[in-house]
PDB file of C-alpha atoms and ligand atoms in Angstrom:
ATOM      1  CA  MET T 563       5.743   1.282  -1.546  1.00 97.00           C
ATOM      2  CA  ARG T 564       5.225   1.529   2.164  1.00 98.00           C
ATOM      3  CA  ILE T 565       2.125   3.292   3.501  1.00 98.00           C
ATOM      4  CA  ASP T 566       1.604   4.091   7.175  1.00 98.00           C
ATOM      5  CA  ILE T 567      -1.820   5.203   8.400  1.00 98.00           C
ATOM      6  CA  ILE T 568      -2.292   6.763  11.839  1.00 99.00           C
ATOM      7  CA  SER T 569      -5.879   6.943  13.158  1.00 99.00           C
ATOM      8  CA  ILE T 570      -7.960   6.568  16.337  1.00 98.00           C
ATOM      9  CA  PHE T 571     -10.121   4.170  14.301  1.00 98.00           C
ATOM     10  CA  PRO T 572      -7.657   1.597  12.895  1.00 98.00           C
ATOM     11  CA  ASP T 573     -10.491  -0.856  12.171  1.00 98.00           C
ATOM     12  CA  TYR T 574     -11.736   1.654   9.568  1.00 98.00           C
ATOM     13  CA  PHE T 575      -9.010   0.265   7.297  1.00 98.00           C
ATOM     14  CA  ALA T 576     -10.116  -3.371   7.287  1.00 97.00           C
ATOM     15  CA  PRO T 577     -11.179  -2.892   3.609  1.00 97.00           C
ATOM     16  CA  LEU T 578      -7.481  -2.617   2.755  1.00 96.00           C
ATOM     17  CA  ASP T 579      -7.249  -6.360   3.468  1.00 95.00           C
ATOM     18  CA  LEU T 580      -9.673  -7.051   0.605  1.00 95.00           C
ATOM     19  CA  SER T 581      -9.577  -7.279  -3.178  1.00 93.00           C
ATOM     20  CA  LEU T 582      -6.681  -5.949  -5.229  1.00 94.00           C
ATOM     21  CA  ILE T 583      -5.013  -4.019  -2.425  1.00 94.00           C
ATOM     22  CA  GLY T 584      -5.359  -6.995  -0.090  1.00 95.00           C
ATOM     23  CA  ARG T 585      -3.718  -9.220  -2.701  1.00 95.00           C
ATOM     24  CA  ALA T 586      -0.930  -6.709  -3.277  1.00 95.00           C
ATOM     25  CA  ARG T 587      -0.238  -6.623   0.469  1.00 95.00           C
ATOM     26  CA  ALA T 588      -0.271 -10.416   0.733  1.00 96.00           C
ATOM     27  CA  SER T 589       2.173 -10.694  -2.177  1.00 95.00           C
ATOM     28  CA  GLY T 590       4.542  -8.166  -0.640  1.00 95.00           C
ATOM     29  CA  LEU T 591       3.989  -5.717  -3.496  1.00 95.00           C
ATOM     30  CA  LEU T 592       2.575  -3.195  -1.048  1.00 97.00           C
ATOM     31  CA  ASP T 593       3.384  -2.651   2.631  1.00 98.00           C
ATOM     32  CA  VAL T 594       0.482  -0.993   4.485  1.00 98.00           C
ATOM     33  CA  ARG T 595       0.733  -0.517   8.256  1.00 98.00           C
ATOM     34  CA  VAL T 596      -2.139   0.889  10.319  1.00 98.00           C
ATOM     35  CA  HIS T 597      -1.392   2.466  13.725  1.00 98.00           C
ATOM     36  CA  ASP T 598      -3.740   3.447  16.573  1.00 98.00           C
ATOM     37  CA  LEU T 599      -2.903   7.016  17.643  1.00 99.00           C
ATOM     38  CA  ARG T 600      -3.917   6.136  21.191  1.00 98.00           C
ATOM     39  CA  SER T 601      -0.783   3.933  21.399  1.00 98.00           C
ATOM     40  CA  TRP T 602       1.078   7.220  21.901  1.00 98.00           C
ATOM     41  CA  THR T 603      -1.051   8.484  24.806  1.00 98.00           C
ATOM     42  CA  HIS T 604       0.057   8.053  28.399  1.00 98.00           C
ATOM     43  CA  ASP T 605      -2.944   8.913  30.523  1.00 98.00           C
ATOM     44  CA  ARG T 606      -5.542   6.544  31.931  1.00 98.00           C
ATOM     45  CA  HIS T 607      -8.170   7.663  29.403  1.00 98.00           C
ATOM     46  CA  ASN T 608      -5.858   7.626  26.355  1.00 98.00           C
ATOM     47  CA  THR T 609      -6.812  11.256  25.706  1.00 98.00           C
ATOM     48  CA  VAL T 610      -6.276  12.538  22.164  1.00 98.00           C
ATOM     49  CA  ASP T 611      -8.376  15.728  22.167  1.00 98.00           C
ATOM     50  CA  ASP T 612      -8.988  18.898  24.141  1.00 98.00           C
ATOM     51  CA  THR T 613     -10.971  22.137  23.919  1.00 98.00           C
ATOM     52  CA  PRO T 614      -9.925  24.685  21.267  1.00 98.00           C
ATOM     53  CA  TYR T 615      -7.896  27.749  22.340  1.00 98.00           C
ATOM     54  CA  GLY T 616      -9.898  30.871  21.526  1.00 98.00           C
ATOM     55  CA  GLY T 617     -13.142  28.999  22.158  1.00 98.00           C
ATOM     56  CA  GLY T 618     -15.526  27.616  19.545  1.00 98.00           C
ATOM     57  CA  PRO T 619     -17.398  24.367  19.058  1.00 98.00           C
ATOM     58  CA  GLY T 620     -16.047  20.846  19.321  1.00 98.00           C
ATOM     59  CA  MET T 621     -12.627  19.585  20.246  1.00 98.00           C
ATOM     60  CA  VAL T 622      -9.169  19.690  18.678  1.00 98.00           C
ATOM     61  CA  MET T 623      -6.686  16.799  18.506  1.00 99.00           C
ATOM     62  CA  LYS T 624      -3.798  17.300  20.931  1.00 98.00           C
ATOM     63  CA  PRO T 625      -0.313  17.699  19.372  1.00 99.00           C
ATOM     64  CA  GLU T 626       1.650  15.446  21.744  1.00 98.00           C
ATOM     65  CA  PRO T 627       0.328  12.027  20.623  1.00 98.00           C
ATOM     66  CA  TRP T 628       0.725  13.048  16.978  1.00 98.00           C
ATOM     67  CA  GLY T 629       4.280  14.242  17.513  1.00 98.00           C
ATOM     68  CA  GLU T 630       5.321  11.021  19.205  1.00 98.00           C
ATOM     69  CA  ALA T 631       3.472   8.874  16.651  1.00 98.00           C
ATOM     70  CA  LEU T 632       5.077  10.581  13.668  1.00 98.00           C
ATOM     71  CA  ASP T 633       8.530  10.481  15.303  1.00 98.00           C
ATOM     72  CA  GLU T 634       8.245   6.709  15.786  1.00 98.00           C
ATOM     73  CA  VAL T 635       6.494   5.820  12.516  1.00 98.00           C
ATOM     74  CA  VAL T 636       8.720   7.942  10.291  1.00 98.00           C
ATOM     75  CA  ALA T 637      11.848   7.162  12.377  1.00 94.00           C
ATOM     76  CA  GLY T 638      14.128   9.269  10.256  1.00 79.00           C
ATOM     77  CA  ALA T 639      13.376   7.424   6.991  1.00 90.00           C
ATOM     78  CA  PRO T 640      12.249   9.831   4.228  1.00 90.00           C
ATOM     79  CA  ALA T 641       8.463   9.886   4.006  1.00 98.00           C
ATOM     80  CA  ARG T 642       5.779  12.261   2.746  1.00 98.00           C
ATOM     81  CA  LEU T 643       3.022  13.140   5.234  1.00 98.00           C
ATOM     82  CA  ILE T 644      -0.492  13.438   3.794  1.00 99.00           C
ATOM     83  CA  LEU T 645      -3.075  15.125   6.013  1.00 99.00           C
ATOM     84  CA  PRO T 646      -6.679  14.919   4.744  1.00 98.00           C
ATOM     85  CA  THR T 647      -8.610  18.093   5.598  1.00 98.00           C
ATOM     86  CA  PRO T 648     -11.576  20.009   4.156  1.00 98.00           C
ATOM     87  CA  SER T 649      -9.280  23.002   3.752  1.00 98.00           C
ATOM     88  CA  GLY T 650      -6.596  21.160   1.790  1.00 98.00           C
ATOM     89  CA  ARG T 651      -5.547  21.363  -1.842  1.00 98.00           C
ATOM     90  CA  PRO T 652      -7.865  19.344  -4.128  1.00 98.00           C
ATOM     91  CA  PHE T 653      -6.708  15.746  -4.708  1.00 98.00           C
ATOM     92  CA  ARG T 654      -6.760  14.922  -8.421  1.00 97.00           C
ATOM     93  CA  GLN T 655      -5.683  12.029 -10.637  1.00 95.00           C
ATOM     94  CA  ALA T 656      -2.402  13.856 -11.282  1.00 96.00           C
ATOM     95  CA  ASP T 657      -1.744  13.771  -7.525  1.00 98.00           C
ATOM     96  CA  ALA T 658      -2.464  10.037  -7.407  1.00 98.00           C
ATOM     97  CA  GLU T 659       0.052   9.534 -10.229  1.00 98.00           C
ATOM     98  CA  ARG T 660       2.633  11.756  -8.540  1.00 98.00           C
ATOM     99  CA  LEU T 661       2.241  10.090  -5.131  1.00 98.00           C
ATOM    100  CA  ALA T 662       2.390   6.615  -6.704  1.00 98.00           C
ATOM    101  CA  GLY T 663       6.041   7.407  -7.359  1.00 98.00           C
ATOM    102  CA  GLU T 664       6.858   7.901  -3.675  1.00 98.00           C
ATOM    103  CA  GLU T 665       8.700   5.269  -1.636  1.00 97.00           C
ATOM    104  CA  ARG T 666       6.871   6.062   1.608  1.00 98.00           C
ATOM    105  CA  LEU T 667       3.612   7.805   2.434  1.00 98.00           C
ATOM    106  CA  VAL T 668       2.223   8.494   5.908  1.00 98.00           C
ATOM    107  CA  PHE T 669      -1.473   9.391   6.227  1.00 98.00           C
ATOM    108  CA  GLY T 670      -2.514  11.253   9.383  1.00 99.00           C
ATOM    109  CA  CYS T 671      -6.266  10.876   9.971  1.00 99.00           C
ATOM    110  CA  GLY T 672      -7.697  13.690  12.019  1.00 98.00           C
ATOM    111  CA  ARG T 673     -11.023  13.715  13.827  1.00 98.00           C
ATOM    112  CA  TYR T 674     -13.094  16.243  15.810  1.00 98.00           C
ATOM    113  CA  GLU T 675     -12.408  19.768  14.426  1.00 98.00           C
ATOM    114  CA  GLY T 676      -8.974  18.763  13.199  1.00 98.00           C
ATOM    115  CA  ILE T 677      -5.410  18.310  14.412  1.00 98.00           C
ATOM    116  CA  ASP T 678      -3.544  21.066  16.319  1.00 98.00           C
ATOM    117  CA  SER T 679      -1.917  23.071  13.517  1.00 98.00           C
ATOM    118  CA  ARG T 680       1.520  22.848  15.143  1.00 99.00           C
ATOM    119  CA  VAL T 681       1.679  19.131  14.215  1.00 98.00           C
ATOM    120  CA  ALA T 682       1.907  19.868  10.476  1.00 98.00           C
ATOM    121  CA  ALA T 683       4.306  22.762  11.086  1.00 98.00           C
ATOM    122  CA  ASP T 684       6.595  20.599  13.235  1.00 98.00           C
ATOM    123  CA  ALA T 685       6.497  17.686  10.766  1.00 98.00           C
ATOM    124  CA  ALA T 686       7.334  20.046   7.898  1.00 98.00           C
ATOM    125  CA  LEU T 687      10.717  20.680   9.570  1.00 97.00           C
ATOM    126  CA  ARG T 688      11.635  17.048   8.783  1.00 96.00           C
ATOM    127  CA  MET T 689       9.518  15.909   5.800  1.00 97.00           C
ATOM    128  CA  PRO T 690       7.229  17.109   2.988  1.00 98.00           C
ATOM    129  CA  VAL T 691       3.699  17.685   4.295  1.00 98.00           C
ATOM    130  CA  GLU T 692       0.567  17.951   2.105  1.00 98.00           C
ATOM    131  CA  GLU T 693      -2.857  18.983   3.361  1.00 98.00           C
ATOM    132  CA  VAL T 694      -5.340  17.468   0.903  1.00 98.00           C
ATOM    133  CA  SER T 695      -9.096  17.599   0.296  1.00 98.00           C
ATOM    134  CA  ILE T 696     -10.917  14.900  -1.668  1.00 98.00           C
ATOM    135  CA  GLY T 697     -13.908  17.149  -2.339  1.00 98.00           C
ATOM    136  CA  ASP T 698     -15.942  20.159  -1.302  1.00 98.00           C
ATOM    137  CA  TYR T 699     -17.950  18.436   1.412  1.00 98.00           C
ATOM    138  CA  VAL T 700     -17.180  17.888   5.089  1.00 97.00           C
ATOM    139  CA  LEU T 701     -16.533  14.398   6.448  1.00 98.00           C
ATOM    140  CA  ASN T 702     -16.288  13.467  10.144  1.00 98.00           C
ATOM    141  CA  GLY T 703     -12.635  12.604   9.883  1.00 98.00           C
ATOM    142  CA  GLY T 704      -9.765  11.759   7.592  1.00 98.00           C
ATOM    143  CA  GLU T 705     -10.278   7.990   7.386  1.00 98.00           C
ATOM    144  CA  SER T 706     -12.657   7.885   4.390  1.00 98.00           C
ATOM    145  CA  ALA T 707     -10.492  10.367   2.508  1.00 98.00           C
ATOM    146  CA  THR T 708      -7.426   8.239   3.249  1.00 98.00           C
ATOM    147  CA  LEU T 709      -9.154   5.099   1.927  1.00 98.00           C
ATOM    148  CA  VAL T 710     -10.035   6.981  -1.264  1.00 98.00           C
ATOM    149  CA  MET T 711      -6.512   8.281  -1.790  1.00 98.00           C
ATOM    150  CA  VAL T 712      -4.819   4.979  -0.941  1.00 98.00           C
ATOM    151  CA  GLU T 713      -7.018   3.220  -3.509  1.00 97.00           C
ATOM    152  CA  ALA T 714      -6.447   5.876  -6.196  1.00 98.00           C
ATOM    153  CA  ILE T 715      -2.666   5.777  -5.607  1.00 98.00           C
ATOM    154  CA  THR T 716      -2.007   2.061  -5.136  1.00 97.00           C
ATOM    155  CA  ARG T 717      -4.065   0.965  -8.151  1.00 97.00           C
ATOM    156  CA  LEU T 718      -1.431   2.738 -10.264  1.00 97.00           C
ATOM    157  CA  LEU T 719       1.455   0.694  -8.880  1.00 97.00           C
ATOM    158  CA  PRO T 720       2.822  -1.910 -11.312  1.00 95.00           C
ATOM    159  CA  GLY T 721       1.312  -5.323 -10.627  1.00 92.00           C
ATOM    160  CA  VAL T 722      -1.525  -4.183  -8.348  1.00 93.00           C
ATOM    161  CA  LEU T 723      -4.237  -4.262 -11.018  1.00 92.00           C
ATOM    162  CA  GLY T 724      -4.773  -7.759 -12.421  1.00 77.00           C
ATOM    163  CA  ASN T 725      -4.445  -8.648 -16.107  1.00 70.00           C
ATOM    164  CA  THR T 726      -8.137  -7.899 -16.661  1.00 68.00           C
ATOM    165  CA  GLU T 727      -7.856  -4.272 -15.517  1.00 67.00           C
ATOM    166  CA  SER T 728      -5.660  -1.469 -16.767  1.00 68.00           C
ATOM    167  CA  ALA T 729      -5.010   1.921 -15.264  1.00 69.00           C
ATOM    168  CA  VAL T 730      -3.636   3.068 -18.608  1.00 59.00           C
ATOM    169  CA  GLN T 731      -7.054   3.486 -20.272  1.00 59.00           C
ATOM    170  CA  ASP T 732      -8.627   5.174 -17.250  1.00 68.00           C
ATOM    171  CA  SER T 733     -10.514   8.406 -17.739  1.00 63.00           C
ATOM    172  CA  PHE T 734      -9.296  11.617 -16.112  1.00 66.00           C
ATOM    173  CA  ALA T 735      -6.051  11.045 -17.968  1.00 53.00           C
ATOM    174  CA  SER T 736      -3.972  13.799 -16.459  1.00 50.00           C
ATOM    175  CA  GLY T 737      -2.022  16.124 -18.671  1.00 42.00           C
ATOM    176  CA  GLY T 738      -3.151  14.705 -22.042  1.00 39.00           C
ATOM    177  CA  MET T 739      -5.932  16.085 -24.297  1.00 41.00           C
ATOM    178  CA  GLU T 740      -8.317  13.293 -23.288  1.00 69.00           C
ATOM    179  CA  ASN T 741      -9.745  14.921 -20.185  1.00 86.00           C
ATOM    180  CA  LEU T 742     -12.886  12.845 -20.652  1.00 94.00           C
ATOM    181  CA  VAL T 743     -15.083  10.745 -18.390  1.00 96.00           C
ATOM    182  CA  GLU T 744     -15.714   7.115 -19.265  1.00 96.00           C
ATOM    183  CA  GLY T 745     -18.410   6.431 -21.832  1.00 97.00           C
ATOM    184  CA  PRO T 746     -20.971   3.561 -21.607  1.00 98.00           C
ATOM    185  CA  VAL T 747     -19.784  -0.059 -21.358  1.00 98.00           C
ATOM    186  CA  TYR T 748     -21.625  -3.274 -22.310  1.00 98.00           C
ATOM    187  CA  THR T 749     -21.246  -7.030 -21.991  1.00 98.00           C
ATOM    188  CA  LYS T 750     -23.333 -10.157 -22.734  1.00 98.00           C
ATOM    189  CA  PRO T 751     -26.209 -10.712 -23.352  1.00 98.00           C
ATOM    190  CA  VAL T 752     -26.551  -8.717 -26.574  1.00 98.00           C
ATOM    191  CA  MET T 753     -30.266  -8.087 -25.804  1.00 98.00           C
ATOM    192  CA  TRP T 754     -31.494  -7.414 -22.272  1.00 98.00           C
ATOM    193  CA  ARG T 755     -34.952  -6.127 -21.290  1.00 98.00           C
ATOM    194  CA  ASP T 756     -35.534  -4.920 -24.846  1.00 98.00           C
ATOM    195  CA  GLN T 757     -32.225  -3.017 -24.857  1.00 98.00           C
ATOM    196  CA  GLU T 758     -29.673  -4.118 -27.420  1.00 98.00           C
ATOM    197  CA  VAL T 759     -25.940  -3.504 -27.371  1.00 98.00           C
ATOM    198  CA  PRO T 760     -25.045  -0.722 -29.883  1.00 98.00           C
ATOM    199  CA  PRO T 761     -24.349  -2.602 -33.169  1.00 98.00           C
ATOM    200  CA  VAL T 762     -21.043  -0.781 -33.774  1.00 98.00           C
ATOM    201  CA  LEU T 763     -19.582  -2.650 -30.781  1.00 98.00           C
ATOM    202  CA  LEU T 764     -20.388  -5.956 -32.507  1.00 98.00           C
ATOM    203  CA  SER T 765     -19.027  -4.832 -35.888  1.00 98.00           C
ATOM    204  CA  GLY T 766     -15.408  -5.830 -35.441  1.00 98.00           C
ATOM    205  CA  ASN T 767     -14.495  -2.471 -36.977  1.00 98.00           C
ATOM    206  CA  HIS T 768     -11.995  -1.239 -34.382  1.00 98.00           C
ATOM    207  CA  GLY T 769     -11.706   2.213 -35.962  1.00 98.00           C
ATOM    208  CA  ALA T 770     -15.453   2.689 -35.865  1.00 98.00           C
ATOM    209  CA  VAL T 771     -15.574   1.365 -32.271  1.00 98.00           C
ATOM    210  CA  ASP T 772     -12.842   3.797 -31.163  1.00 98.00           C
ATOM    211  CA  ARG T 773     -14.597   6.746 -32.833  1.00 98.00           C
ATOM    212  CA  TRP T 774     -17.952   5.741 -31.309  1.00 98.00           C
ATOM    213  CA  ARG T 775     -16.450   5.376 -27.830  1.00 98.00           C
ATOM    214  CA  ARG T 776     -14.732   8.747 -28.040  1.00 96.00           C
ATOM    215  CA  ASP T 777     -17.935  10.374 -29.237  1.00 97.00           C
ATOM    216  CA  GLN T 778     -19.883   8.803 -26.356  1.00 97.00           C
ATOM    217  CA  ALA T 779     -17.226   9.917 -23.860  1.00 97.00           C
ATOM    218  CA  LEU T 780     -17.405  13.468 -25.222  1.00 96.00           C
ATOM    219  CA  ARG T 781     -21.198  13.474 -24.963  1.00 97.00           C
ATOM    220  CA  LYS T 782     -21.128  12.150 -21.402  1.00 97.00           C
ATOM    221  CA  THR T 783     -18.418  14.637 -20.434  1.00 97.00           C
ATOM    222  CA  ALA T 784     -20.407  17.522 -21.929  1.00 96.00           C
ATOM    223  CA  ARG T 785     -23.502  16.351 -20.074  1.00 96.00           C
ATOM    224  CA  ASN T 786     -21.978  15.535 -16.671  1.00 97.00           C
ATOM    225  CA  ARG T 787     -18.761  17.545 -16.593  1.00 96.00           C
ATOM    226  CA  PRO T 788     -19.087  20.711 -18.727  1.00 94.00           C
ATOM    227  CA  ASP T 789     -16.184  22.082 -16.695  1.00 93.00           C
ATOM    228  CA  LEU T 790     -13.887  19.529 -18.350  1.00 92.00           C
ATOM    229  CA  VAL T 791     -15.148  20.220 -21.876  1.00 83.00           C
ATOM    230  CA  GLY T 792     -14.360  23.911 -21.427  1.00 74.00           C
ATOM    231  CA  ALA T 793     -10.767  22.959 -20.580  1.00 65.00           C
ATOM    232  CA  MET T 794     -10.401  20.872 -23.744  1.00 64.00           C
ATOM    233  CA  PRO T 795      -8.243  22.351 -26.560  1.00 62.00           C
ATOM    234  CA  GLU T 796     -10.269  23.230 -29.667  1.00 63.00           C
ATOM    235  CA  GLU T 797      -8.389  20.738 -31.850  1.00 61.00           C
ATOM    236  CA  ALA T 798      -9.515  17.959 -29.533  1.00 59.00           C
ATOM    237  CA  LEU T 799     -13.065  18.383 -30.770  1.00 60.00           C
ATOM    238  CA  ASP T 800     -13.598  17.487 -34.413  1.00 55.00           C
ATOM    239  CA  ARG T 801     -16.489  19.196 -36.268  1.00 49.00           C
ATOM    240  CA  ARG T 802     -18.931  16.356 -35.452  1.00 47.00           C
ATOM    241  CA  ASP T 803     -18.128  16.563 -31.738  1.00 46.00           C
ATOM    242  CA  ARG T 804     -18.672  20.309 -31.605  1.00 50.00           C
ATOM    243  CA  GLU T 805     -22.396  19.612 -31.966  1.00 46.00           C
ATOM    244  CA  VAL T 806     -22.348  17.855 -28.566  1.00 39.00           C
TER     245      VAL T 806
HETATM  246  N1  JEW O 750     -10.632  19.004   9.900  1.00 51.28           N
HETATM  247  C1  JEW O 750     -11.751  19.179  10.058  1.00 51.28           C
HETATM  248  C2  JEW O 750     -13.143  19.460  10.234  1.00 51.28           C
HETATM  249  C3  JEW O 750     -13.453  20.804  10.198  1.00 51.28           C
HETATM  250  C4  JEW O 750     -14.762  21.156  10.360  1.00 51.28           C
HETATM  251  C5  JEW O 750     -15.747  20.213  10.555  1.00 51.28           C
HETATM  252  C6  JEW O 750     -15.434  18.877  10.579  1.00 51.28           C
HETATM  253  C7  JEW O 750     -14.141  18.488  10.428  1.00 51.28           C
HETATM  254  C8  JEW O 750     -13.960  16.996  10.498  1.00 51.28           C
HETATM  255  N2  JEW O 750     -12.639  16.473  10.189  1.00 51.28           N
HETATM  256  C9  JEW O 750     -11.722  16.185  11.143  1.00 51.28           C
HETATM  257  C10 JEW O 750     -10.597  15.704  10.521  1.00 51.28           C
HETATM  258  C11 JEW O 750     -10.869  15.658   9.131  1.00 51.28           C
HETATM  259  C12 JEW O 750     -10.131  15.263   8.027  1.00 51.28           C
HETATM  260  C13 JEW O 750     -10.663  15.398   6.757  1.00 51.28           C
HETATM  261  C14 JEW O 750     -11.945  15.924   6.589  1.00 51.28           C
HETATM  262  C15 JEW O 750     -12.470  16.120   5.216  1.00 51.28           C
HETATM  263  C16 JEW O 750     -11.783  16.041   4.045  1.00 51.28           C
HETATM  264  C17 JEW O 750     -12.690  16.379   3.026  1.00 51.28           C
HETATM  265  N3  JEW O 750     -12.449  16.445   1.679  1.00 51.28           N
HETATM  266  N4  JEW O 750     -13.842  16.634   3.611  1.00 51.28           N
HETATM  267  N5  JEW O 750     -13.714  16.484   4.961  1.00 51.28           N
HETATM  268  C18 JEW O 750     -12.708  16.286   7.685  1.00 51.28           C
HETATM  269  C19 JEW O 750     -12.159  16.161   8.955  1.00 51.28           C
END
């Protein structure tokens, strides 16, 4: 997969040189290229913003640098443009799985009060464009949202997670009945500050461990994410779980 990121803060993406994504890039498994939008400005001050038509607070990102940047970065090769924005469609695990199947993604990171709306409209003449929100809160720009989405997407690519991790068992399994959050996890020592590891996990009884883990996940989901429990089909809850 090739990912291009366009931003006025390219250094924001230094974390993509680290850890699993950094290793995947170094091994050639993943091709991530970060571009400074100001490379496509032509004035002395490298201007990327201007006042909003119709008045209002703040500034809006000018369309010209974006148009030239996308023309050069995409360069006719099929790519999907992802534009983080507070007003976008919610980004979910199912979107991460869907986008992990793409050959090329381009992330356009806005700042100020956003990017001139004609940029998305013009790009949509040549490629699929998605305006996406990572949550109902307002960030200062698209960079953090892009880091979140790039991590959620690329961790699903074959070979990116090491042998000790697995995306298969992740919670938020999209589409299946197990719309559950992760339950508690434990490791050595068996006793720590007067807290012992639940004995079932030491029993070697895999059936009992699986049932216990599912029960704990249901309880945690009911406690922290009642919205997910409501969406769970009745048959997914056995009699014991209905007491949660
Ligand atoms: N647009 C806008 C905007 C509108 C009003 C106030 C502040 C901003 C800042 N901003 C500029 C670019 C940009 C990109 C993504 C987000 C973003 C995404 C999520 N999920 N929250 N915030 C915010 C962004």
